């Protein structure tokens, strides 16, 4: 019991954990330790979505002046997150081709930033290919960058 008169049920401690000590608790004394951890795990996807919306889509504290703007800003950004994920799931042929790997960070699955990069590259390749119709191609639609965009574009579109 703390000095505030609130009873807390201690859970377990993993000594030597790379993440350090973490505390999972609730003021509901009826919850079992398993239920406490399960409630934390259920929130993980929600917390990750907000973190990625802040990092990649600019979700920040609102400075809107009207009630309607406040009610629309965050839902629109979260809807954009959902649209990107749904677009990626429906239109990308080879998701593993979009896992961006670096020598210092190995990841085994596609992240939201990979999905966003795929959407950006798809939009850019559409712009490049739409401008290279009957007119002669200029310097911007030729060369390594345009070739790279066209190659990645084939990894996105599923056959009709």
PDB file of C-alpha atoms in Angstrom:
ATOM      1  CA  UNK A   1       0.000   0.000   0.000  1.00  0.00           C
ATOM      2  CA  UNK A   2       1.300   3.448  -0.921  1.00  0.00           C
ATOM      3  CA  UNK A   3       0.819   6.501   1.261  1.00  0.00           C
ATOM      4  CA  UNK A   4      -2.255   7.442  -0.758  1.00  0.00           C
ATOM      5  CA  UNK A   5      -4.352   4.562   0.530  1.00  0.00           C
ATOM      6  CA  UNK A   6      -4.434   2.766  -2.827  1.00  0.00           C
ATOM      7  CA  UNK A   7      -3.747  -0.946  -2.860  1.00  0.00           C
ATOM      8  CA  UNK A   8      -1.620  -2.183  -5.752  1.00  0.00           C
ATOM      9  CA  UNK A   9      -1.003  -5.777  -6.626  1.00  0.00           C
ATOM     10  CA  UNK A  10       2.643  -6.374  -7.556  1.00  0.00           C
ATOM     11  CA  UNK A  11       3.256  -8.480 -10.630  1.00  0.00           C
ATOM     12  CA  UNK A  12       6.524 -10.120 -11.539  1.00  0.00           C
ATOM     13  CA  UNK A  13       9.967  -8.766 -12.188  1.00  0.00           C
ATOM     14  CA  UNK A  14      12.327 -10.045 -14.858  1.00  0.00           C
ATOM     15  CA  UNK A  15      15.857  -9.364 -13.645  1.00  0.00           C
ATOM     16  CA  UNK A  16      18.414  -8.509 -16.315  1.00  0.00           C
ATOM     17  CA  UNK A  17      15.791  -7.448 -18.850  1.00  0.00           C
ATOM     18  CA  UNK A  18      17.210  -5.382 -21.718  1.00  0.00           C
ATOM     19  CA  UNK A  19      14.271  -2.978 -21.454  1.00  0.00           C
ATOM     20  CA  UNK A  20      14.732  -2.304 -17.776  1.00  0.00           C
ATOM     21  CA  UNK A  21      11.966  -2.413 -15.223  1.00  0.00           C
ATOM     22  CA  UNK A  22       8.403  -1.836 -16.357  1.00  0.00           C
ATOM     23  CA  UNK A  23       5.391  -1.461 -14.107  1.00  0.00           C
ATOM     24  CA  UNK A  24       1.936  -2.692 -15.072  1.00  0.00           C
ATOM     25  CA  UNK A  25      -0.734  -1.893 -12.543  1.00  0.00           C
ATOM     26  CA  UNK A  26      -4.331  -0.943 -12.040  1.00  0.00           C
ATOM     27  CA  UNK A  27      -6.438   0.459  -9.268  1.00  0.00           C
ATOM     28  CA  UNK A  28      -8.958  -2.343  -9.852  1.00  0.00           C
ATOM     29  CA  UNK A  29      -7.941  -4.751  -7.098  1.00  0.00           C
ATOM     30  CA  UNK A  30     -10.189  -7.455  -8.563  1.00  0.00           C
ATOM     31  CA  UNK A  31      -8.068  -7.830 -11.735  1.00  0.00           C
ATOM     32  CA  UNK A  32      -5.661 -10.726 -11.885  1.00  0.00           C
ATOM     33  CA  UNK A  33      -2.050 -10.141 -12.978  1.00  0.00           C
ATOM     34  CA  UNK A  34      -2.843 -11.906 -16.251  1.00  0.00           C
ATOM     35  CA  UNK A  35      -5.802  -9.570 -16.920  1.00  0.00           C
ATOM     36  CA  UNK A  36      -3.619  -6.519 -16.218  1.00  0.00           C
ATOM     37  CA  UNK A  37      -1.019  -7.591 -18.772  1.00  0.00           C
ATOM     38  CA  UNK A  38      -3.731  -8.553 -21.291  1.00  0.00           C
ATOM     39  CA  UNK A  39      -5.285  -5.086 -21.027  1.00  0.00           C
ATOM     40  CA  UNK A  40      -1.872  -3.556 -21.744  1.00  0.00           C
ATOM     41  CA  UNK A  41      -1.356  -5.827 -24.762  1.00  0.00           C
ATOM     42  CA  UNK A  42      -4.797  -4.941 -26.168  1.00  0.00           C
ATOM     43  CA  UNK A  43      -3.827  -1.245 -26.129  1.00  0.00           C
ATOM     44  CA  UNK A  44      -0.550  -1.831 -27.953  1.00  0.00           C
ATOM     45  CA  UNK A  45      -2.006  -1.540 -31.493  1.00  0.00           C
ATOM     46  CA  UNK A  46      -3.769   1.695 -30.577  1.00  0.00           C
ATOM     47  CA  UNK A  47      -0.610   3.217 -29.102  1.00  0.00           C
ATOM     48  CA  UNK A  48       1.421   2.129 -32.140  1.00  0.00           C
ATOM     49  CA  UNK A  49      -1.097   3.717 -34.507  1.00  0.00           C
ATOM     50  CA  UNK A  50      -0.899   7.054 -32.699  1.00  0.00           C
ATOM     51  CA  UNK A  51       2.906   6.909 -32.571  1.00  0.00           C
ATOM     52  CA  UNK A  52       3.138   6.209 -36.318  1.00  0.00           C
ATOM     53  CA  UNK A  53       0.569   8.911 -37.129  1.00  0.00           C
ATOM     54  CA  UNK A  54       2.708  11.383 -35.179  1.00  0.00           C
ATOM     55  CA  UNK A  55       5.984  10.234 -36.726  1.00  0.00           C
ATOM     56  CA  UNK A  56       4.953   9.858 -40.369  1.00  0.00           C
ATOM     57  CA  UNK A  57       1.769  11.865 -40.932  1.00  0.00           C
ATOM     58  CA  UNK A  58       2.289  14.872 -38.685  1.00  0.00           C
ATOM     59  CA  UNK A  59      -0.345  14.218 -36.023  1.00  0.00           C
ATOM     60  CA  UNK A  60       0.401  16.850 -33.392  1.00  0.00           C
ATOM     61  CA  UNK A  61      -1.456  18.702 -30.680  1.00  0.00           C
ATOM     62  CA  UNK A  62      -4.199  20.610 -32.427  1.00  0.00           C
ATOM     63  CA  UNK A  63      -4.196  24.361 -32.752  1.00  0.00           C
ATOM     64  CA  UNK A  64      -7.501  24.521 -34.535  1.00  0.00           C
ATOM     65  CA  UNK A  65      -9.824  27.396 -33.810  1.00  0.00           C
ATOM     66  CA  UNK A  66     -13.251  25.951 -34.526  1.00  0.00           C
ATOM     67  CA  UNK A  67     -15.004  22.955 -32.967  1.00  0.00           C
ATOM     68  CA  UNK A  68     -15.580  21.345 -36.388  1.00  0.00           C
ATOM     69  CA  UNK A  69     -11.880  21.555 -37.242  1.00  0.00           C
ATOM     70  CA  UNK A  70     -10.992  19.860 -33.962  1.00  0.00           C
ATOM     71  CA  UNK A  71     -13.515  17.080 -34.603  1.00  0.00           C
ATOM     72  CA  UNK A  72     -12.206  16.479 -38.144  1.00  0.00           C
ATOM     73  CA  UNK A  73      -8.400  16.743 -37.966  1.00  0.00           C
ATOM     74  CA  UNK A  74      -7.443  13.660 -35.966  1.00  0.00           C
ATOM     75  CA  UNK A  75     -10.096  11.371 -37.496  1.00  0.00           C
ATOM     76  CA  UNK A  76      -8.912  12.352 -40.990  1.00  0.00           C
ATOM     77  CA  UNK A  77      -5.282  11.528 -40.182  1.00  0.00           C
ATOM     78  CA  UNK A  78      -6.283   8.212 -38.608  1.00  0.00           C
ATOM     79  CA  UNK A  79      -8.464   7.456 -41.646  1.00  0.00           C
ATOM     80  CA  UNK A  80      -5.432   8.154 -43.834  1.00  0.00           C
ATOM     81  CA  UNK A  81      -3.450   5.598 -41.790  1.00  0.00           C
ATOM     82  CA  UNK A  82      -6.188   3.050 -42.402  1.00  0.00           C
ATOM     83  CA  UNK A  83      -6.379   3.836 -46.120  1.00  0.00           C
ATOM     84  CA  UNK A  84      -2.634   3.328 -46.538  1.00  0.00           C
ATOM     85  CA  UNK A  85      -2.742  -0.036 -44.761  1.00  0.00           C
ATOM     86  CA  UNK A  86      -5.790  -1.204 -46.756  1.00  0.00           C
ATOM     87  CA  UNK A  87      -4.240   0.011 -50.036  1.00  0.00           C
ATOM     88  CA  UNK A  88      -1.041  -1.880 -49.253  1.00  0.00           C
ATOM     89  CA  UNK A  89      -2.914  -5.074 -48.353  1.00  0.00           C
ATOM     90  CA  UNK A  90      -5.020  -4.982 -51.530  1.00  0.00           C
ATOM     91  CA  UNK A  91      -2.592  -3.731 -54.156  1.00  0.00           C
ATOM     92  CA  UNK A  92       0.917  -4.843 -53.289  1.00  0.00           C
ATOM     93  CA  UNK A  93       1.943  -8.083 -54.943  1.00  0.00           C
ATOM     94  CA  UNK A  94       5.138  -8.735 -53.003  1.00  0.00           C
ATOM     95  CA  UNK A  95       5.012  -7.148 -49.536  1.00  0.00           C
ATOM     96  CA  UNK A  96       8.444  -8.537 -48.642  1.00  0.00           C
ATOM     97  CA  UNK A  97       9.958  -6.424 -51.447  1.00  0.00           C
ATOM     98  CA  UNK A  98       8.995  -3.335 -49.462  1.00  0.00           C
ATOM     99  CA  UNK A  99      10.715  -4.192 -46.192  1.00  0.00           C
ATOM    100  CA  UNK A 100      13.432  -1.565 -46.099  1.00  0.00           C
ATOM    101  CA  UNK A 101      16.516  -3.104 -44.565  1.00  0.00           C
ATOM    102  CA  UNK A 102      19.658  -1.381 -43.439  1.00  0.00           C
ATOM    103  CA  UNK A 103      22.938  -2.910 -42.262  1.00  0.00           C
ATOM    104  CA  UNK A 104      22.347  -1.687 -38.709  1.00  0.00           C
ATOM    105  CA  UNK A 105      18.655  -2.564 -38.399  1.00  0.00           C
ATOM    106  CA  UNK A 106      17.222  -5.869 -39.515  1.00  0.00           C
ATOM    107  CA  UNK A 107      13.480  -6.259 -39.555  1.00  0.00           C
ATOM    108  CA  UNK A 108      11.455  -9.200 -40.752  1.00  0.00           C
ATOM    109  CA  UNK A 109       8.054  -7.651 -41.424  1.00  0.00           C
ATOM    110  CA  UNK A 110       6.560  -4.681 -43.222  1.00  0.00           C
ATOM    111  CA  UNK A 111       6.044  -1.584 -41.090  1.00  0.00           C
ATOM    112  CA  UNK A 112       3.797   1.413 -41.606  1.00  0.00           C
ATOM    113  CA  UNK A 113       6.745   3.461 -42.868  1.00  0.00           C
ATOM    114  CA  UNK A 114       7.356   0.777 -45.534  1.00  0.00           C
ATOM    115  CA  UNK A 115       3.694   0.954 -46.569  1.00  0.00           C
ATOM    116  CA  UNK A 116       3.860   4.740 -46.748  1.00  0.00           C
ATOM    117  CA  UNK A 117       7.041   4.560 -48.855  1.00  0.00           C
ATOM    118  CA  UNK A 118       5.308   2.113 -51.230  1.00  0.00           C
ATOM    119  CA  UNK A 119       2.335   4.471 -51.582  1.00  0.00           C
ATOM    120  CA  UNK A 120       4.631   7.417 -52.289  1.00  0.00           C
ATOM    121  CA  UNK A 121       6.598   5.471 -54.885  1.00  0.00           C
ATOM    122  CA  UNK A 122       3.386   4.279 -56.524  1.00  0.00           C
ATOM    123  CA  UNK A 123       2.117   7.845 -56.801  1.00  0.00           C
ATOM    124  CA  UNK A 124       5.448   9.049 -58.204  1.00  0.00           C
ATOM    125  CA  UNK A 125       5.682   6.229 -60.730  1.00  0.00           C
ATOM    126  CA  UNK A 126       2.123   6.972 -61.864  1.00  0.00           C
ATOM    127  CA  UNK A 127       3.093  10.607 -62.364  1.00  0.00           C
ATOM    128  CA  UNK A 128       6.201   9.640 -64.324  1.00  0.00           C
ATOM    129  CA  UNK A 129       4.437   7.102 -66.527  1.00  0.00           C
ATOM    130  CA  UNK A 130       1.442   9.380 -67.140  1.00  0.00           C
ATOM    131  CA  UNK A 131       3.749  12.094 -68.446  1.00  0.00           C
ATOM    132  CA  UNK A 132       5.650   9.807 -70.793  1.00  0.00           C
ATOM    133  CA  UNK A 133       2.852   9.215 -73.309  1.00  0.00           C
ATOM    134  CA  UNK A 134       3.181  10.221 -76.953  1.00  0.00           C
ATOM    135  CA  UNK A 135       5.473  13.138 -76.220  1.00  0.00           C
ATOM    136  CA  UNK A 136       9.230  12.617 -76.289  1.00  0.00           C
ATOM    137  CA  UNK A 137      10.571  11.867 -72.827  1.00  0.00           C
ATOM    138  CA  UNK A 138      12.642  14.569 -71.233  1.00  0.00           C
ATOM    139  CA  UNK A 139      15.586  14.098 -68.886  1.00  0.00           C
ATOM    140  CA  UNK A 140      13.366  13.744 -65.826  1.00  0.00           C
ATOM    141  CA  UNK A 141      11.529  10.660 -67.090  1.00  0.00           C
ATOM    142  CA  UNK A 142      14.693   8.848 -68.188  1.00  0.00           C
ATOM    143  CA  UNK A 143      17.648   7.571 -66.260  1.00  0.00           C
ATOM    144  CA  UNK A 144      18.267   5.545 -63.109  1.00  0.00           C
ATOM    145  CA  UNK A 145      15.656   7.255 -60.904  1.00  0.00           C
ATOM    146  CA  UNK A 146      12.840   6.722 -63.392  1.00  0.00           C
ATOM    147  CA  UNK A 147      13.985   3.143 -64.071  1.00  0.00           C
ATOM    148  CA  UNK A 148      13.975   2.454 -60.326  1.00  0.00           C
ATOM    149  CA  UNK A 149      10.451   3.874 -59.994  1.00  0.00           C
ATOM    150  CA  UNK A 150       9.173   1.732 -62.873  1.00  0.00           C
ATOM    151  CA  UNK A 151      10.814  -1.403 -61.438  1.00  0.00           C
ATOM    152  CA  UNK A 152       9.306  -0.823 -57.994  1.00  0.00           C
ATOM    153  CA  UNK A 153       5.965  -0.058 -59.624  1.00  0.00           C
ATOM    154  CA  UNK A 154       5.819  -3.612 -61.001  1.00  0.00           C
ATOM    155  CA  UNK A 155       6.198  -4.940 -57.446  1.00  0.00           C
ATOM    156  CA  UNK A 156       3.096  -2.989 -56.421  1.00  0.00           C
ATOM    157  CA  UNK A 157       0.409  -3.657 -58.962  1.00  0.00           C
ATOM    158  CA  UNK A 158      -1.302  -7.005 -58.866  1.00  0.00           C
ATOM    159  CA  UNK A 159      -2.393  -8.400 -62.205  1.00  0.00           C
ATOM    160  CA  UNK A 160      -5.987  -7.522 -63.053  1.00  0.00           C
TER     161      UNK A 160
END
